[in-house]
Amino acid sequence: MPKIISRFQEHDASASPIHLHNVTLRYNGVSVLEEINVEIPAGERIAIVGPNGAGKTTLIKLIAGLIEPTKGEISIFGHGPGGHICIAYVPQRSQVDWDFPANVAEVVMMGRIHQIGFFHWPTRADWAIVRKALESVDMQSFSDHRIGELSGGQQQRVFLAQALSQRAEVVLLDEPLTGLDIPSQEAILRILDDLHQAGVTVLTATHDLTLAAKHFDRVMLLNRRLISYGPATNALSHEALVQAYGNQVHMLPGADGALILSDTCCEGEDEVLRS
């Protein structure tokens, strides 16, 4: 019987927040993820990369507790009685109902539901936490705006504010930079840096190898199984990339010593990974 250790547990602050042991997921007999074994250190920024269909979104959802593995164990800060471990999950923008009739402040307040309780009203202290979270992502002036009226980058900042209001110890983001312009990407990355400085563990699924190499402490390279895991210089080696992408990745020396990685399964975009 597959087992997911409860996220609502006391934990040792020195323990690794996330530990996956032999995690496998199959749909109708088809393997989606196979025998994933990995330990995530506390407070690090982890990029999850791989071709389309590699299992990046599935892995994020497994850790978030939204789906259960076919076999294996996912441990969040170990296990023990009582307590509450906060994990914030930010889905892909395409999975969100932007017609939902809520303003920005109300969306951020949703991050405090577990602290407040489903049948209680927010207090002044709760609203103060929401205001502070919005200030942290420079969205305080949009608090009365409908969430669906915002740009993609602004919407992502609001969901990160929700994670801040939740006082999350682990933040899971599924393709948060996709479709954003460069200034919006940089704004999101600065917020992730702030979370890192605060000791929050951040896992981000992305197809952008350049951003993964430049802005994250470790890279997890998937293609239905774990190909490599570690600092980008090791995890994104030539051998590992060929295993993950096969003929879909082409590597050529750039003018400044860069490697040009053309991932034809990810919208045909060229990625630049500096060696």
CSV table of C-alpha atoms in Angstrom, one decimal:
chain,number,residue,atom,x,y,z
A,1,MET,CA,0.0,0.0,0.0
A,2,PRO,CA,1.6,3.3,-1.0
A,3,LYS,CA,2.2,5.7,1.9
A,4,ILE,CA,2.4,9.5,2.1
A,5,ILE,CA,3.5,10.6,5.5
A,6,SER,CA,1.2,13.4,6.7
A,7,ARG,CA,2.2,17.0,6.1
A,8,PHE,CA,0.6,17.9,9.5
A,9,GLN,CA,3.3,16.7,11.7
A,10,GLU,CA,5.9,18.0,14.2
A,11,HIS,CA,9.4,18.0,12.8
A,12,ASP,CA,13.0,18.4,13.5
A,13,ALA,CA,14.2,21.7,12.1
A,14,SER,CA,17.5,20.1,11.0
A,15,ALA,CA,15.7,17.3,9.1
A,16,SER,CA,15.6,17.3,5.3
A,17,PRO,CA,12.1,18.7,4.4
A,18,ILE,CA,11.5,16.3,1.5
A,19,HIS,CA,12.6,12.7,1.0
A,20,LEU,CA,11.3,10.5,-1.8
A,21,HIS,CA,12.0,6.8,-1.6
A,22,ASN,CA,11.3,4.5,-4.6
A,23,VAL,CA,8.4,6.8,-5.7
A,24,THR,CA,6.6,5.4,-8.7
A,25,LEU,CA,3.5,6.5,-10.5
A,26,ARG,CA,1.6,4.6,-13.2
A,27,TYR,CA,-1.6,5.5,-15.0
A,28,ASN,CA,-3.5,2.5,-16.6
A,29,GLY,CA,-0.3,0.5,-16.5
A,30,VAL,CA,1.8,3.2,-18.2
A,31,SER,CA,4.8,4.5,-16.2
A,32,VAL,CA,4.8,8.2,-15.5
A,33,LEU,CA,7.5,8.3,-12.9
A,34,GLU,CA,9.7,5.3,-12.0
A,35,GLU,CA,11.7,4.7,-8.8
A,36,ILE,CA,12.5,8.3,-7.8
A,37,ASN,CA,14.9,8.5,-4.9
A,38,VAL,CA,16.0,12.0,-3.8
A,39,GLU,CA,16.5,14.0,-0.7
A,40,ILE,CA,15.9,17.8,-0.7
A,41,PRO,CA,18.0,19.9,1.7
A,42,ALA,CA,16.2,22.6,3.7
A,43,GLY,CA,16.3,26.1,2.4
A,44,GLU,CA,17.5,25.3,-1.1
A,45,ARG,CA,16.2,26.3,-4.5
A,46,ILE,CA,15.6,23.2,-6.6
A,47,ALA,CA,14.8,23.4,-10.4
A,48,ILE,CA,13.1,20.4,-11.9
A,49,VAL,CA,13.8,20.2,-15.6
A,50,GLY,CA,13.3,17.7,-18.4
A,51,PRO,CA,11.4,17.4,-21.8
A,52,ASN,CA,7.7,17.6,-22.1
A,53,GLY,CA,6.1,14.5,-20.6
A,54,ALA,CA,9.1,13.9,-18.3
A,55,GLY,CA,7.0,14.0,-15.1
A,56,LYS,CA,7.9,17.5,-13.8
A,57,THR,CA,4.3,18.5,-13.0
A,58,THR,CA,3.4,15.1,-11.7
A,59,LEU,CA,6.4,15.2,-9.3
A,60,ILE,CA,5.3,18.6,-8.0
A,61,LYS,CA,1.7,17.3,-7.5
A,62,LEU,CA,3.0,14.2,-5.7
A,63,ILE,CA,5.0,16.3,-3.2
A,64,ALA,CA,2.0,18.6,-2.8
A,65,GLY,CA,-0.1,15.6,-1.8
A,66,LEU,CA,-2.6,16.2,-4.6
A,67,ILE,CA,-2.0,12.7,-6.0
A,68,GLU,CA,-0.6,9.5,-4.5
A,69,PRO,CA,2.2,7.3,-5.8
A,70,THR,CA,1.5,3.8,-7.1
A,71,LYS,CA,4.3,2.7,-4.7
A,72,GLY,CA,7.0,4.3,-2.7
A,73,GLU,CA,7.1,6.8,0.1
A,74,ILE,CA,7.1,10.6,0.2
A,75,SER,CA,8.2,12.0,3.6
A,76,ILE,CA,7.7,15.7,4.5
A,77,PHE,CA,10.0,16.6,7.4
A,78,GLY,CA,9.8,13.0,8.7
A,79,HIS,CA,6.8,12.1,10.8
A,80,GLY,CA,5.4,12.5,14.3
A,81,PRO,CA,2.3,13.5,16.2
A,82,GLY,CA,0.5,16.8,15.9
A,83,GLY,CA,1.8,20.1,14.5
A,84,HIS,CA,1.2,21.6,11.1
A,85,ILE,CA,3.6,21.7,8.2
A,86,CYS,CA,2.8,24.4,5.6
A,87,ILE,CA,3.4,23.6,1.9
A,88,ALA,CA,2.4,26.1,-0.6
A,89,TYR,CA,1.6,24.9,-4.2
A,90,VAL,CA,1.4,27.4,-7.1
A,91,PRO,CA,0.0,25.6,-10.2
A,92,GLN,CA,0.5,26.5,-13.8
A,93,ARG,CA,-1.4,29.6,-14.8
A,94,SER,CA,-3.3,27.5,-17.4
A,95,GLN,CA,-4.8,25.4,-14.6
A,96,VAL,CA,-6.3,28.4,-12.7
A,97,ASP,CA,-9.9,29.7,-13.2
A,98,TRP,CA,-9.1,33.4,-13.7
A,99,ASP,CA,-12.9,34.2,-13.8
A,100,PHE,CA,-13.2,33.3,-10.1
A,101,PRO,CA,-14.8,36.4,-8.5
A,102,ALA,CA,-12.1,37.3,-5.9
A,103,ASN,CA,-9.9,40.3,-5.6
A,104,VAL,CA,-6.1,40.2,-4.9
A,105,ALA,CA,-6.3,40.5,-1.1
A,106,GLU,CA,-8.9,37.8,-0.9
A,107,VAL,CA,-6.8,35.4,-3.0
A,108,VAL,CA,-3.8,36.0,-0.7
A,109,MET,CA,-6.0,35.5,2.4
A,110,MET,CA,-6.9,32.0,1.1
A,111,GLY,CA,-3.3,31.1,2.0
A,112,ARG,CA,-4.3,31.5,5.7
A,113,ILE,CA,-7.3,29.2,5.7
A,114,HIS,CA,-5.5,26.4,7.6
A,115,GLN,CA,-4.4,28.9,10.3
A,116,ILE,CA,-7.8,30.6,10.5
A,117,GLY,CA,-10.1,27.5,10.1
A,118,PHE,CA,-12.8,27.1,7.5
A,119,PHE,CA,-15.6,28.4,9.8
A,120,HIS,CA,-13.9,31.5,11.2
A,121,TRP,CA,-13.5,35.0,9.9
A,122,PRO,CA,-10.1,36.6,9.4
A,123,THR,CA,-8.9,38.8,12.2
A,124,ARG,CA,-7.1,42.2,11.9
A,125,ALA,CA,-3.9,40.3,12.5
A,126,ASP,CA,-4.7,38.1,9.5
A,127,TRP,CA,-5.3,41.1,7.2
A,128,ALA,CA,-2.1,42.7,8.5
A,129,ILE,CA,-0.2,39.5,7.4
A,130,VAL,CA,-1.9,39.7,4.0
A,131,ARG,CA,-0.9,43.4,3.6
A,132,LYS,CA,2.7,42.6,4.5
A,133,ALA,CA,2.8,39.7,2.0
A,134,LEU,CA,1.5,42.0,-0.8
A,135,GLU,CA,4.1,44.6,0.1
A,136,SER,CA,6.8,41.9,-0.1
A,137,VAL,CA,6.0,41.3,-3.7
A,138,ASP,CA,5.2,44.9,-4.5
A,139,MET,CA,1.5,44.3,-5.2
A,140,GLN,CA,-0.1,46.2,-2.3
A,141,SER,CA,-1.6,48.8,-4.7
A,142,PHE,CA,-3.5,46.1,-6.5
A,143,SER,CA,-5.3,44.6,-3.4
A,144,ASP,CA,-8.8,45.6,-4.6
A,145,HIS,CA,-8.3,44.5,-8.2
A,146,ARG,CA,-9.8,41.3,-9.5
A,147,ILE,CA,-7.2,38.6,-9.9
A,148,GLY,CA,-8.3,37.9,-13.5
A,149,GLU,CA,-7.6,41.5,-14.5
A,150,LEU,CA,-3.8,41.3,-13.8
A,151,SER,CA,-1.0,40.4,-16.1
A,152,GLY,CA,0.6,37.0,-16.0
A,153,GLY,CA,3.6,38.3,-13.9
A,154,GLN,CA,1.3,40.1,-11.5
A,155,GLN,CA,-0.8,37.0,-11.0
A,156,GLN,CA,2.3,34.9,-10.2
A,157,ARG,CA,3.4,37.5,-7.6
A,158,VAL,CA,0.0,37.4,-6.0
A,159,PHE,CA,0.3,33.6,-5.6
A,160,LEU,CA,3.7,34.0,-4.1
A,161,ALA,CA,2.2,36.5,-1.7
A,162,GLN,CA,-0.3,33.8,-0.8
A,163,ALA,CA,2.6,31.5,0.0
A,164,LEU,CA,4.1,34.2,2.2
A,165,SER,CA,0.9,34.8,4.0
A,166,GLN,CA,0.6,31.0,4.6
A,167,ARG,CA,4.1,31.1,6.3
A,168,ALA,CA,5.0,28.2,4.1
A,169,GLU,CA,8.2,26.2,4.8
A,170,VAL,CA,8.1,24.6,1.4
A,171,VAL,CA,7.0,26.3,-1.8
A,172,LEU,CA,6.2,24.3,-5.0
A,173,LEU,CA,5.9,26.1,-8.3
A,174,ASP,CA,4.8,24.6,-11.6
A,175,GLU,CA,6.3,26.5,-14.6
A,176,PRO,CA,5.9,29.9,-12.9
A,177,LEU,CA,8.0,31.7,-15.5
A,178,THR,CA,6.3,30.4,-18.7
A,179,GLY,CA,4.9,33.1,-20.9
A,180,LEU,CA,6.3,36.0,-18.8
A,181,ASP,CA,8.4,38.8,-20.2
A,182,ILE,CA,12.0,39.2,-18.9
A,183,PRO,CA,11.1,41.9,-16.3
A,184,SER,CA,8.4,39.8,-14.9
A,185,GLN,CA,10.7,36.7,-14.8
A,186,GLU,CA,13.3,38.8,-13.0
A,187,ALA,CA,10.7,40.0,-10.4
A,188,ILE,CA,9.6,36.4,-9.7
A,189,LEU,CA,13.2,35.2,-9.4
A,190,ARG,CA,13.9,38.1,-6.9
A,191,ILE,CA,11.0,36.9,-4.8
A,192,LEU,CA,12.4,33.3,-4.9
A,193,ASP,CA,15.7,34.7,-3.7
A,194,ASP,CA,14.0,36.4,-0.8
A,195,LEU,CA,12.3,33.1,0.1
A,196,HIS,CA,15.7,31.4,-0.1
A,197,GLN,CA,17.2,34.0,2.3
A,198,ALA,CA,14.3,33.4,4.7
A,199,GLY,CA,15.1,29.6,4.8
A,200,VAL,CA,12.2,28.5,2.7
A,201,THR,CA,12.7,25.4,0.5
A,202,VAL,CA,11.7,26.1,-3.1
A,203,LEU,CA,11.0,23.6,-5.9
A,204,THR,CA,10.3,24.9,-9.3
A,205,ALA,CA,9.3,22.9,-12.4
A,206,THR,CA,10.7,24.6,-15.5
A,207,HIS,CA,11.7,23.8,-19.1
A,208,ASP,CA,14.2,26.7,-19.1
A,209,LEU,CA,17.7,25.2,-18.7
A,210,THR,CA,19.4,28.6,-18.6
A,211,LEU,CA,17.4,29.9,-15.7
A,212,ALA,CA,17.7,26.5,-13.9
A,213,ALA,CA,21.5,26.7,-14.2
A,214,LYS,CA,21.8,30.4,-13.2
A,215,HIS,CA,19.3,30.8,-10.4
A,216,PHE,CA,18.9,27.5,-8.5
A,217,ASP,CA,21.2,25.7,-6.1
A,218,ARG,CA,20.5,22.3,-7.5
A,219,VAL,CA,18.9,20.8,-10.6
A,220,MET,CA,16.8,17.7,-10.8
A,221,LEU,CA,16.8,16.3,-14.4
A,222,LEU,CA,13.9,14.0,-15.2
A,223,ASN,CA,12.6,11.9,-18.0
A,224,ARG,CA,10.2,9.6,-16.2
A,225,ARG,CA,13.1,8.6,-14.0
A,226,LEU,CA,15.8,10.6,-12.2
A,227,ILE,CA,18.6,11.2,-14.7
A,228,SER,CA,20.7,13.4,-12.5
A,229,TYR,CA,20.5,15.6,-9.4
A,230,GLY,CA,23.0,18.2,-8.0
A,231,PRO,CA,24.6,21.5,-8.9
A,232,ALA,CA,23.9,22.5,-12.5
A,233,THR,CA,27.5,21.9,-13.7
A,234,ASN,CA,27.1,18.3,-12.8
A,235,ALA,CA,23.4,17.7,-13.3
A,236,LEU,CA,23.3,19.2,-16.8
A,237,SER,CA,26.4,17.4,-18.1
A,238,HIS,CA,26.5,16.4,-21.7
A,239,GLU,CA,25.9,12.7,-20.9
A,240,ALA,CA,22.9,13.5,-18.6
A,241,LEU,CA,21.3,15.8,-21.2
A,242,VAL,CA,21.6,13.2,-23.9
A,243,GLN,CA,19.9,10.7,-21.6
A,244,ALA,CA,17.1,13.0,-20.9
A,245,TYR,CA,16.5,14.6,-24.3
A,246,GLY,CA,18.1,12.2,-26.7
A,247,ASN,CA,18.1,13.7,-30.2
A,248,GLN,CA,15.9,16.5,-29.1
A,249,VAL,CA,18.8,18.4,-27.6
A,250,HIS,CA,21.6,19.8,-29.8
A,251,MET,CA,24.7,21.2,-28.2
A,252,LEU,CA,27.1,23.6,-30.0
A,253,PRO,CA,29.9,25.8,-28.7
A,254,GLY,CA,28.9,29.4,-28.5
A,255,ALA,CA,31.0,32.5,-29.1
A,256,ASP,CA,31.6,33.1,-25.4
A,257,GLY,CA,32.1,29.5,-24.4
A,258,ALA,CA,28.4,28.9,-23.9
A,259,LEU,CA,26.6,25.7,-24.9
A,260,ILE,CA,23.5,26.2,-27.1
A,261,LEU,CA,20.8,23.7,-26.1
A,262,SER,CA,18.0,23.4,-28.6
A,263,ASP,CA,15.2,21.5,-27.0
A,264,THR,CA,12.8,20.7,-29.8
A,265,CYS,CA,10.2,19.2,-27.5
A,266,CYS,CA,9.8,22.5,-25.5
A,267,GLU,CA,8.3,25.0,-27.9
A,268,GLY,CA,11.4,24.9,-30.2
A,269,GLU,CA,13.2,27.5,-28.1
A,270,ASP,CA,17.0,27.7,-27.8
A,271,GLU,CA,18.4,27.5,-24.3
A,272,VAL,CA,21.8,28.8,-23.4
A,273,LEU,CA,23.7,27.2,-20.6
A,274,ARG,CA,27.0,28.8,-19.7
A,275,SER,CA,29.8,26.3,-19.1
